[in-house]
Coordinates of C-alpha atoms in Angstrom, one line a residue:
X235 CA 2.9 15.2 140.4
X236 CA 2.5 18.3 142.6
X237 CA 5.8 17.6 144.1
X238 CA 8.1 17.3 141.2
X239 CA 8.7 20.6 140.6
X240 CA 10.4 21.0 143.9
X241 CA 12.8 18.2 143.2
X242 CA 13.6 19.6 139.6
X243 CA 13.8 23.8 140.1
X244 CA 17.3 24.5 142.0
X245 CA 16.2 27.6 142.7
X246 CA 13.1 27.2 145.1
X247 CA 14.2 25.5 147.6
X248 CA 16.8 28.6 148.1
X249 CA 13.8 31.3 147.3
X250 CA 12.2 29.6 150.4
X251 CA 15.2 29.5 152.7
X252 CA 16.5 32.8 152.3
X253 CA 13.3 35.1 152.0
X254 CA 12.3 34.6 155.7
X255 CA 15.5 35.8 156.9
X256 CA 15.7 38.9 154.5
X257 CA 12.2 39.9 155.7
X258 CA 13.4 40.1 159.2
X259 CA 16.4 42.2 158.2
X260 CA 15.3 44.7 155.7
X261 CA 13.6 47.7 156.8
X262 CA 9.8 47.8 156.1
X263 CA 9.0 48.3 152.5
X264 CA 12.8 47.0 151.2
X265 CA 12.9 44.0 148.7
X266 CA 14.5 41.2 149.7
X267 CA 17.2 41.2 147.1
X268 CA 17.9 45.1 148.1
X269 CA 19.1 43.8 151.9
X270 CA 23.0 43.5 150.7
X271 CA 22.7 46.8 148.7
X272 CA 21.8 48.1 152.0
X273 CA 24.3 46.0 153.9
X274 CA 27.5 47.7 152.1
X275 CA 25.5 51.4 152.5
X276 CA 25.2 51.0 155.9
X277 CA 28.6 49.9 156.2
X278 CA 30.1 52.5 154.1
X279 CA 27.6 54.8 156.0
X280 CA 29.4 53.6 159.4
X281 CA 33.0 54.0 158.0
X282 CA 32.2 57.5 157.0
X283 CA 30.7 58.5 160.3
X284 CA 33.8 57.2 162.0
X285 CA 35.9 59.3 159.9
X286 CA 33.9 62.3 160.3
X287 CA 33.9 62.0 164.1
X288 CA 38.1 61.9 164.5
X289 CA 38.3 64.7 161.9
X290 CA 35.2 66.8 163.9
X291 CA 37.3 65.7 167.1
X292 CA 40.7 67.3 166.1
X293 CA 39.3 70.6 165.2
X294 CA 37.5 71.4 168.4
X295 CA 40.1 72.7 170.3
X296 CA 43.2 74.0 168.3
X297 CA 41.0 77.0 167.6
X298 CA 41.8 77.9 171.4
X299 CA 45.0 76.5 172.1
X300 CA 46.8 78.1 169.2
X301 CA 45.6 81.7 170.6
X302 CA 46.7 80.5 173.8
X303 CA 49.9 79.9 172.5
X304 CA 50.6 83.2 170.3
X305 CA 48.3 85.4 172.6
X306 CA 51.0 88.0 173.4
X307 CA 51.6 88.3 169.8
X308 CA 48.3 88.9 168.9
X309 CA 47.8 91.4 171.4
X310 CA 50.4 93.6 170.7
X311 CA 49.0 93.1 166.7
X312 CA 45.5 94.3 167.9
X313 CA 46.5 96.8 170.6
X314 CA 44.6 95.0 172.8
X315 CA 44.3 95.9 176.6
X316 CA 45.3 93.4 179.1
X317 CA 41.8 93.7 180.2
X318 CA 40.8 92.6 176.8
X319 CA 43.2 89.8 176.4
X320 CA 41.9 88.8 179.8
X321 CA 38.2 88.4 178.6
X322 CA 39.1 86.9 175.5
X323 CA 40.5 83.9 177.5
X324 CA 37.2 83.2 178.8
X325 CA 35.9 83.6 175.8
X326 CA 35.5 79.9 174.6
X327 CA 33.7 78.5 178.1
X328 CA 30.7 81.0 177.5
X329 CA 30.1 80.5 174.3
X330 CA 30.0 76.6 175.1
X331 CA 27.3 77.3 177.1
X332 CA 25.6 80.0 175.5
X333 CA 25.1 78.0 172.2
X334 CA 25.4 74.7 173.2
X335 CA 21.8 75.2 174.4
X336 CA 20.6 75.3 170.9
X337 CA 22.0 72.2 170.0
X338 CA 19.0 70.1 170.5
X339 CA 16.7 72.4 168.6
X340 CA 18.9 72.3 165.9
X341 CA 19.4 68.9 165.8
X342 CA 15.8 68.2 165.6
X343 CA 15.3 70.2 162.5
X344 CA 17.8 69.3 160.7
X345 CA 19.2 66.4 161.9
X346 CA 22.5 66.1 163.8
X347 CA 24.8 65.0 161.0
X348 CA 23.2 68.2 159.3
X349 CA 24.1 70.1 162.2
X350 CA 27.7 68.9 162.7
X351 CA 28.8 69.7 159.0
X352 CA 27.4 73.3 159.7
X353 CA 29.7 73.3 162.9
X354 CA 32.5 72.6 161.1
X355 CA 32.1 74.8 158.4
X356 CA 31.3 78.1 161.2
X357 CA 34.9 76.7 162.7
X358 CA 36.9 77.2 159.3
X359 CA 35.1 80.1 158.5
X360 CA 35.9 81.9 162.0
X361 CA 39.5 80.7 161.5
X362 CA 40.5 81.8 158.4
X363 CA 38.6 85.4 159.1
X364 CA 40.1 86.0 162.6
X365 CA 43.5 86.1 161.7
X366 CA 42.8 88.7 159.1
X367 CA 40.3 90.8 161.3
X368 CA 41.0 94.7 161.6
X369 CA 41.1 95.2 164.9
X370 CA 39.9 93.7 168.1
X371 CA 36.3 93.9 167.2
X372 CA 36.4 91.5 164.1
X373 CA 38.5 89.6 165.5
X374 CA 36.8 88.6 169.0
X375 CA 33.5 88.3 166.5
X376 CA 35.7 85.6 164.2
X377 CA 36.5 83.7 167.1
X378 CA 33.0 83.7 168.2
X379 CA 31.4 82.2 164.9
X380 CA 34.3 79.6 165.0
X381 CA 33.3 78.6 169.2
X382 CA 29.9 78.9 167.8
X383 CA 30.8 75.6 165.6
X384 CA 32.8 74.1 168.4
X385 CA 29.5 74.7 171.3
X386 CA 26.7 72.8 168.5
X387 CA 29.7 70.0 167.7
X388 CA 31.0 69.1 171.4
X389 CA 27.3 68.6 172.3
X390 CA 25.9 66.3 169.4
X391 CA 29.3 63.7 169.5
X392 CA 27.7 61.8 172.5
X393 CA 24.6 62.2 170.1
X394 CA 26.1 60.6 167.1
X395 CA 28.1 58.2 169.1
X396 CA 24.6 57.2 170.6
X397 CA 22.5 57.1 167.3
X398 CA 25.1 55.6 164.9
X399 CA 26.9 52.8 167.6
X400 CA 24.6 52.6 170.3
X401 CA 26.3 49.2 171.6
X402 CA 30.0 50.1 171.1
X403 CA 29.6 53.5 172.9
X404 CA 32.9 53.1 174.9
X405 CA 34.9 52.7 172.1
X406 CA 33.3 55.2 169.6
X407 CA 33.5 57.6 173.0
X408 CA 37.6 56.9 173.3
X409 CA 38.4 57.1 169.9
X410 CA 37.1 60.8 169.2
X411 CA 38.6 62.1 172.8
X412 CA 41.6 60.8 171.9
X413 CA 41.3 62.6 168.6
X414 CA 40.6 65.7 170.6
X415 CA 43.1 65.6 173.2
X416 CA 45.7 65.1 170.2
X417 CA 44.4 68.1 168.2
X418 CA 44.1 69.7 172.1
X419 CA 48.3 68.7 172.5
X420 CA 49.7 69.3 169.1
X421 CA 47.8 72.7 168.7
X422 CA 49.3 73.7 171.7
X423 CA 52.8 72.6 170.9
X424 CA 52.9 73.6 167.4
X425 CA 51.8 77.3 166.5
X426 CA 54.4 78.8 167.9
X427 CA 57.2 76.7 166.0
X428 CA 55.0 76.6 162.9
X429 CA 54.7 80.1 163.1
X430 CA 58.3 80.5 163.1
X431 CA 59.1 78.2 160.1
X432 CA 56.4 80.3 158.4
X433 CA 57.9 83.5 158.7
X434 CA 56.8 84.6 162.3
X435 CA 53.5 86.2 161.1
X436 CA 51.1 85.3 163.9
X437 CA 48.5 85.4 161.4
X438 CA 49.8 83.1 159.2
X439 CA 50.2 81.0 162.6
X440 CA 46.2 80.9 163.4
X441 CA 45.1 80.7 160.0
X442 CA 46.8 77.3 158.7
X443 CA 44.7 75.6 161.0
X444 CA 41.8 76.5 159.0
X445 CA 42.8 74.0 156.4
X446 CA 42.0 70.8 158.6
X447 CA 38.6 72.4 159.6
X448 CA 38.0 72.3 155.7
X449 CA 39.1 68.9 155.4
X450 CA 36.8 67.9 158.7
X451 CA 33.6 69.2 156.4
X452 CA 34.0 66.8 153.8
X453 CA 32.6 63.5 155.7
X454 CA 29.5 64.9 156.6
X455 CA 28.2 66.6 153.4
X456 CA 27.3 62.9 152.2
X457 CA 25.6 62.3 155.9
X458 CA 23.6 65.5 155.6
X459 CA 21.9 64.4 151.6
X460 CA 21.6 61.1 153.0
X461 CA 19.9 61.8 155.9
X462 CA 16.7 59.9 155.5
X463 CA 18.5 56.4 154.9
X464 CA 20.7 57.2 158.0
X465 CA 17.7 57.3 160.1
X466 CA 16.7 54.4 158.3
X467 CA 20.1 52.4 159.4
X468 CA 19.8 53.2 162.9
X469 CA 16.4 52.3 163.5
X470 CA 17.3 48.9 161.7
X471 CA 20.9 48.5 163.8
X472 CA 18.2 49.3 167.1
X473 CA 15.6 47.3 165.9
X474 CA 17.3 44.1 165.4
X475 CA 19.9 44.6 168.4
X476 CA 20.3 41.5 170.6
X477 CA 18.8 41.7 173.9
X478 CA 20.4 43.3 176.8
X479 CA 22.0 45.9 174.9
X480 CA 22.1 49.9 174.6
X481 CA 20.2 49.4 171.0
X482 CA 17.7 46.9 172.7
X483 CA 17.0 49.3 175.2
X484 CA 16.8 52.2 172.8
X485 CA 14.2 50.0 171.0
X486 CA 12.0 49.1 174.1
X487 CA 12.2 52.6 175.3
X488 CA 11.0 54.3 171.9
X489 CA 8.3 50.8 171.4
X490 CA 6.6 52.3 175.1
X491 CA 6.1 55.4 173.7
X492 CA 8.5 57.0 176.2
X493 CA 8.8 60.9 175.8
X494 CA 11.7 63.1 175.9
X495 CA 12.4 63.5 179.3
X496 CA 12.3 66.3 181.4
X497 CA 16.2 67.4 181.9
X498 CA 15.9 70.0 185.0
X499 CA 13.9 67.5 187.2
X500 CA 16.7 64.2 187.0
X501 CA 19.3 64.8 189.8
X502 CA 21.4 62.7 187.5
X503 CA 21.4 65.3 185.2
X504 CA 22.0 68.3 187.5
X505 CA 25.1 65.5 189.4
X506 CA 26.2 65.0 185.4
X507 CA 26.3 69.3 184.7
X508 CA 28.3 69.9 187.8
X509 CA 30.6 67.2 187.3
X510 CA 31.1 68.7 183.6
X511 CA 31.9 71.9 185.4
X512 CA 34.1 71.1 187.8
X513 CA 36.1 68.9 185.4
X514 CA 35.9 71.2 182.5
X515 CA 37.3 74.1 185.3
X516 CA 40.1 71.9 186.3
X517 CA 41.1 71.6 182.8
X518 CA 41.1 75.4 182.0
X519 CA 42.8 76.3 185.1
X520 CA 45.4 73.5 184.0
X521 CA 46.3 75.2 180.5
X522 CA 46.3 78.8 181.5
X523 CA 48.1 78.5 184.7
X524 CA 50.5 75.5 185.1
X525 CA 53.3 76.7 183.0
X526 CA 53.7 79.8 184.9
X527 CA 53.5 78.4 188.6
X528 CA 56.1 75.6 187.7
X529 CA 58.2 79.2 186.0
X530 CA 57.4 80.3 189.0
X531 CA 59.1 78.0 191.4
X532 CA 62.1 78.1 189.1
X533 CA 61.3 75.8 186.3
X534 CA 62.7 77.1 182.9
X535 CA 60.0 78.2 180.9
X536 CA 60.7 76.1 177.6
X537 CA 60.8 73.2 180.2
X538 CA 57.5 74.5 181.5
X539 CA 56.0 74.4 178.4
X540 CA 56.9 70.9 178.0
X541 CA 55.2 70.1 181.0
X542 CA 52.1 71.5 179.9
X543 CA 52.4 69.0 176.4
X544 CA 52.8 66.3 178.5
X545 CA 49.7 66.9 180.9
X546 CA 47.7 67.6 177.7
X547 CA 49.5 64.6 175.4
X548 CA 48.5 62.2 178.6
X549 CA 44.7 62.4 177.4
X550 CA 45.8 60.9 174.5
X551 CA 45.9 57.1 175.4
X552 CA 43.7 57.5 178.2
X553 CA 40.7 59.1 176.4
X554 CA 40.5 56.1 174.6
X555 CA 40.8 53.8 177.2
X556 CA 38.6 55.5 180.2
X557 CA 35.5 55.3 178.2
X558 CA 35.6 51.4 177.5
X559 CA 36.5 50.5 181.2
X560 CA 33.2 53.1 182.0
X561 CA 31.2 51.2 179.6
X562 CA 31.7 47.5 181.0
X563 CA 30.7 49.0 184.6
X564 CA 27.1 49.5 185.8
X565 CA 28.7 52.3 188.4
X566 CA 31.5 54.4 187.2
X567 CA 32.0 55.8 190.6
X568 CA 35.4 54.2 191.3
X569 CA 36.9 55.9 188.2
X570 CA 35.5 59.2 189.1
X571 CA 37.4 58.8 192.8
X572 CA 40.4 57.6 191.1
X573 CA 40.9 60.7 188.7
X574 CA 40.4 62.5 191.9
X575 CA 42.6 61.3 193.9
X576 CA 45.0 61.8 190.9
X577 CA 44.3 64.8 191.0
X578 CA 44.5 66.0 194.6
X579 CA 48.1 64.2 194.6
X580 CA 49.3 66.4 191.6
X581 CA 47.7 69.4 193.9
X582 CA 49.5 68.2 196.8
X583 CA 52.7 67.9 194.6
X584 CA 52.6 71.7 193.4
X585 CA 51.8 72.8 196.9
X586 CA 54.6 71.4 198.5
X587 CA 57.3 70.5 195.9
X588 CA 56.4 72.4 192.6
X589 CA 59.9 71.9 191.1
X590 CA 61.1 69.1 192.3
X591 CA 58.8 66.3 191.3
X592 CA 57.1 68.8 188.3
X593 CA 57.1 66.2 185.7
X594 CA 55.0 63.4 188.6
X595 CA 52.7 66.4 189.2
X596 CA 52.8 67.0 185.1
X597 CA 51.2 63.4 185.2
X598 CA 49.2 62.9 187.8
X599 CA 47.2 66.4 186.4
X600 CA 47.1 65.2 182.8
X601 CA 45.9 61.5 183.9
X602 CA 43.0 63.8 186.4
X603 CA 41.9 65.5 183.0
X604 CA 40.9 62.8 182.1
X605 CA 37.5 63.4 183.4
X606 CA 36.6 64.9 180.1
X607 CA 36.1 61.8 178.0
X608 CA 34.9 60.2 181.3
X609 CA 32.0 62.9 181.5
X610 CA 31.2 62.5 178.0
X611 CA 31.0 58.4 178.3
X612 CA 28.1 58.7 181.2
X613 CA 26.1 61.3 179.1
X614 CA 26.0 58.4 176.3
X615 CA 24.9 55.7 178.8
X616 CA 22.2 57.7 181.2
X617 CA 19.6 57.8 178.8
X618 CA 17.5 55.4 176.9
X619 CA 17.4 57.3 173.6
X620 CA 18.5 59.1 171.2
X621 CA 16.3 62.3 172.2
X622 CA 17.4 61.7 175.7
X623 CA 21.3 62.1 174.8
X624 CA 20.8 65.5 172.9
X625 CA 18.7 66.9 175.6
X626 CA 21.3 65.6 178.5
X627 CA 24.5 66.4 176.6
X628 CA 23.2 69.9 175.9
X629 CA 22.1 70.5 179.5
X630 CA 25.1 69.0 180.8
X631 CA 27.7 71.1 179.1
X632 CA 26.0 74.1 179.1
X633 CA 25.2 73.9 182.6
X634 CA 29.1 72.5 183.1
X635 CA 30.6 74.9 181.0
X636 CA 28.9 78.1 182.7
X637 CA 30.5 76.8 186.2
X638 CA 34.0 76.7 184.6
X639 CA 34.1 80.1 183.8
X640 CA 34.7 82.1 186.4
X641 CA 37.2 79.2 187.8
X642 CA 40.4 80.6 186.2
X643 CA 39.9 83.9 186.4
X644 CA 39.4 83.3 190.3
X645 CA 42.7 82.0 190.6
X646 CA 43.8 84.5 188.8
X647 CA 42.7 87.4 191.5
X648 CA 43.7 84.8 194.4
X649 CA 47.1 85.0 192.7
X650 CA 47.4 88.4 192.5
X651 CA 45.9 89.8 195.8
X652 CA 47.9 86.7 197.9
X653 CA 51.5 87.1 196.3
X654 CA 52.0 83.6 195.6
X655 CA 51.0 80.1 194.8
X656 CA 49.8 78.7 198.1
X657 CA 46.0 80.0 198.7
X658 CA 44.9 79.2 194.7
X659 CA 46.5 75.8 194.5
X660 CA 44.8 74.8 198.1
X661 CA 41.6 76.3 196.0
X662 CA 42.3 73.8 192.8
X663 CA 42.9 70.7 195.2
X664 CA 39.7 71.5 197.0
X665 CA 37.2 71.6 193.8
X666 CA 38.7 68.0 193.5
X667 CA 36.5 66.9 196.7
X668 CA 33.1 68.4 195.2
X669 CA 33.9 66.5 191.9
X670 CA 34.0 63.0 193.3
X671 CA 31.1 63.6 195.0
X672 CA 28.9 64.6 192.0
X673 CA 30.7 62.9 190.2
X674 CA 30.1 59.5 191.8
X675 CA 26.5 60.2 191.4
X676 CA 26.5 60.8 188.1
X677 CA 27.8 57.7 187.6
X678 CA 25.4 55.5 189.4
X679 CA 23.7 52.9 187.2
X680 CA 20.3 54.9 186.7
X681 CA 19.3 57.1 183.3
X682 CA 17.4 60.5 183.4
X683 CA 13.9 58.6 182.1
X684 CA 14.1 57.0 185.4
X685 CA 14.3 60.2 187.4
X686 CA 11.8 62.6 185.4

């Protein structure tokens, strides 16, 4: 009978049960037995990204922060003017902005994986050259090629964040700025005590930290041969997202046909670049001046050093959990006003009480700092797509990062010429009214596709 070969083969009544539900799950072209072959690579894929985010995370900053920390030593090595020294702290900033630009291209030819393990590799090449450089020249050229690495990398983490977890962007977000506010903190606290265990040789002092930029390659070499199935994985993770998510909308979006938007015409965009700026010249004005108002007003200066490493080690925590609380809101304006406020009280604190309440003021800055990851979480979430990230986060800290530089070196001069404390810190407390404002409109529930 036509029917009894249903009743006596065990296996066809599975063959027609589960070959429905791998064709809906494997990419097009993929057997059905290949879909949990591809299950485990896409985990392992996901695991190895992961990885190669925190590691990418802790190496861009301690290039800076360890020169900050042993810049009178190196100096003196080089012969360099104070002039010099004085540029080479503003340094970093431009070249943020100068080659973050070409982030996007590059990402777009050779993928951003592709891009990121190139990053990393300029950043352990540029540190373990400076250290070793000749003279000022070689060594301002090192650092360069390493800030080079840092620009491409600190644009395409929202990028990676976006293509690879596009519905847990909070927490991917969090996780890697916690990773670079600890690499930020312990950089900063370290070098100079390391250098001393190591024999005081300043250059011995910049150059371990080479060694975890070589360790921060080694994730993404795999990423960059397997680049074709990691496209693969994220159009499959978009494709069969449930609806209502990031992925869903990534999916709809790219299903229209919608093209890469127009950056320079969204007013998100321009509100998201200042509020970089502003932020990221808070933050600069934060490391290279704080110590030496609290010395100062009378504050030791091993205890004002401390100070600093708790403003910076406060990111820690925070950066990881700022960017989920962003997520779960449609308008992240009320965090924006409440890392402002933070902020204009820690202002308030130096103006009037520097010494007395340092370590509240120590706080109150390093919970206001917190802006970074903040910033970062809204360039993930206003835009539909992959395309749109790259071109927003590469407008947005460029743009940011060129309005931070001349921030410091403005206090600086208001410093010098005033003979005291007063007229910059009412300047630092006053930026903090400007980057609400942006702020809270970058952070209205809109994306840049809407706007151009």
């Amino acid at each position: 009978m036509p029917d009894e070969p249903k009743t006596l083969d065990p296996t066809a009544r599975p063959a027609t049960t589960t070959a429905p539900a791998a064709t809906t799950t494997a990419p097009p072209g993929a057997a059905a037995g290949d879909s949990p072959a591809r299950a485990r690579a896409q985990r392992w894929t996901l695991g190895l990204v992961t990885v190669g985010l925190v590691l990418a995370a802790l190496n861009l900053r301690p290039a800076i922060t360890s020169l900050g920390a042993l810049l009178e030593e190196v100096s003196a090595g080089l012969h360099m003017s104070g002039t010099v020294a004085g540029v080479l702290t503003s340094v970093p900033p431009l070249c943020f902005a100068v080659f973050g630009i070409t982030a996007p291209r590059l990402a777009r030819r050779f993928g951003p994986a592709a891009v990121v393990c190139a990053g990393m590799a300029a950043i352990f090449t540029g540190l373990i050259l400076r250290p070793f450089a000749g003279g000022t020249v070689g060594f301002l050229a090192a650092s360069a090629l390493a800030l080079m690495g840092i620009a491409v990398s600190n644009v395409l983490m929202p990028v990676i964040v976006k293509r690879y977890f596009p519905d847990r962007i909070g927490s991917m977000t969090g996780l890697y700025s916690m990773a670079l506010a600890l690499g930020t903190s312990v950089a900063a606290a370290a070098t100079v005590p390391m250098t001393a265990a190591l024999g005081g040789d300043w250059r011995i002092g910049l150059g371990v930290w080479a060694a975890i930029a070589a360790l921060a390659v080694l994730p993404w070499i795999p990423l960059v041969r397997d680049r074709d199935r990691d496209r693969a994985t994220a159009e499959t993770r978009t494709a069969t997202a449930e609806p209502g998510t990031a992925a869903a909308e990534t999916r709809t979006a790219a299903a229209a046909g919608t093209a890469a938007p127009r950056i320079t015409r969204s007013r998100t965009a321009w509100a998201l670049g200042c509020y970089f700026g502003l932020q990221a010249t808070g933050a600069y004005i934060t490391m290279g001046w704080m110590p030496q108002i609290f010395r100062d007003a009378g504050v030791p200066a091993s205890t004002a050093g401390v100070l600093l490493a708790v403003t910076m080690v406060m990111g820690v925590p925070l950066a990881f959990v700022i960017p989920r609380l962003a997520t779960r809101m449609k308008n992240q304006g009320p965090i924006v006003v409440a890392l402002g406020l933070c902020g204009l009280a820690g202002y308030t604190g130096l103006f009037l009480a520097p010494a007395a309440g340092a370590w509240v003021w120590a706080v109150l800055l390093g919970v206001s700092n917190c802006s970074f990851p903040l910033a970062l979480t809204m360039i993930g979430m206003r835009s539909r797509t992959g395309a749109g990230v790259v071109r927003l986060s590469a407008f947005a800290q460029s743009v940011g990062y060129l309005i931070s530089i001349p921030g410091p070196l403005l206090v600086g001069v208001l410093y010098q010429h005033s003979g005291g404390w007063g007229l910059p810190i009412v300047l630092m407390g006053g930026l903090m009214v400007p980057q609400m404002i942006v702020g809270t409109l970058a952070g209205r529930d809109r994306t840049v596709e809407d706007e151009s």
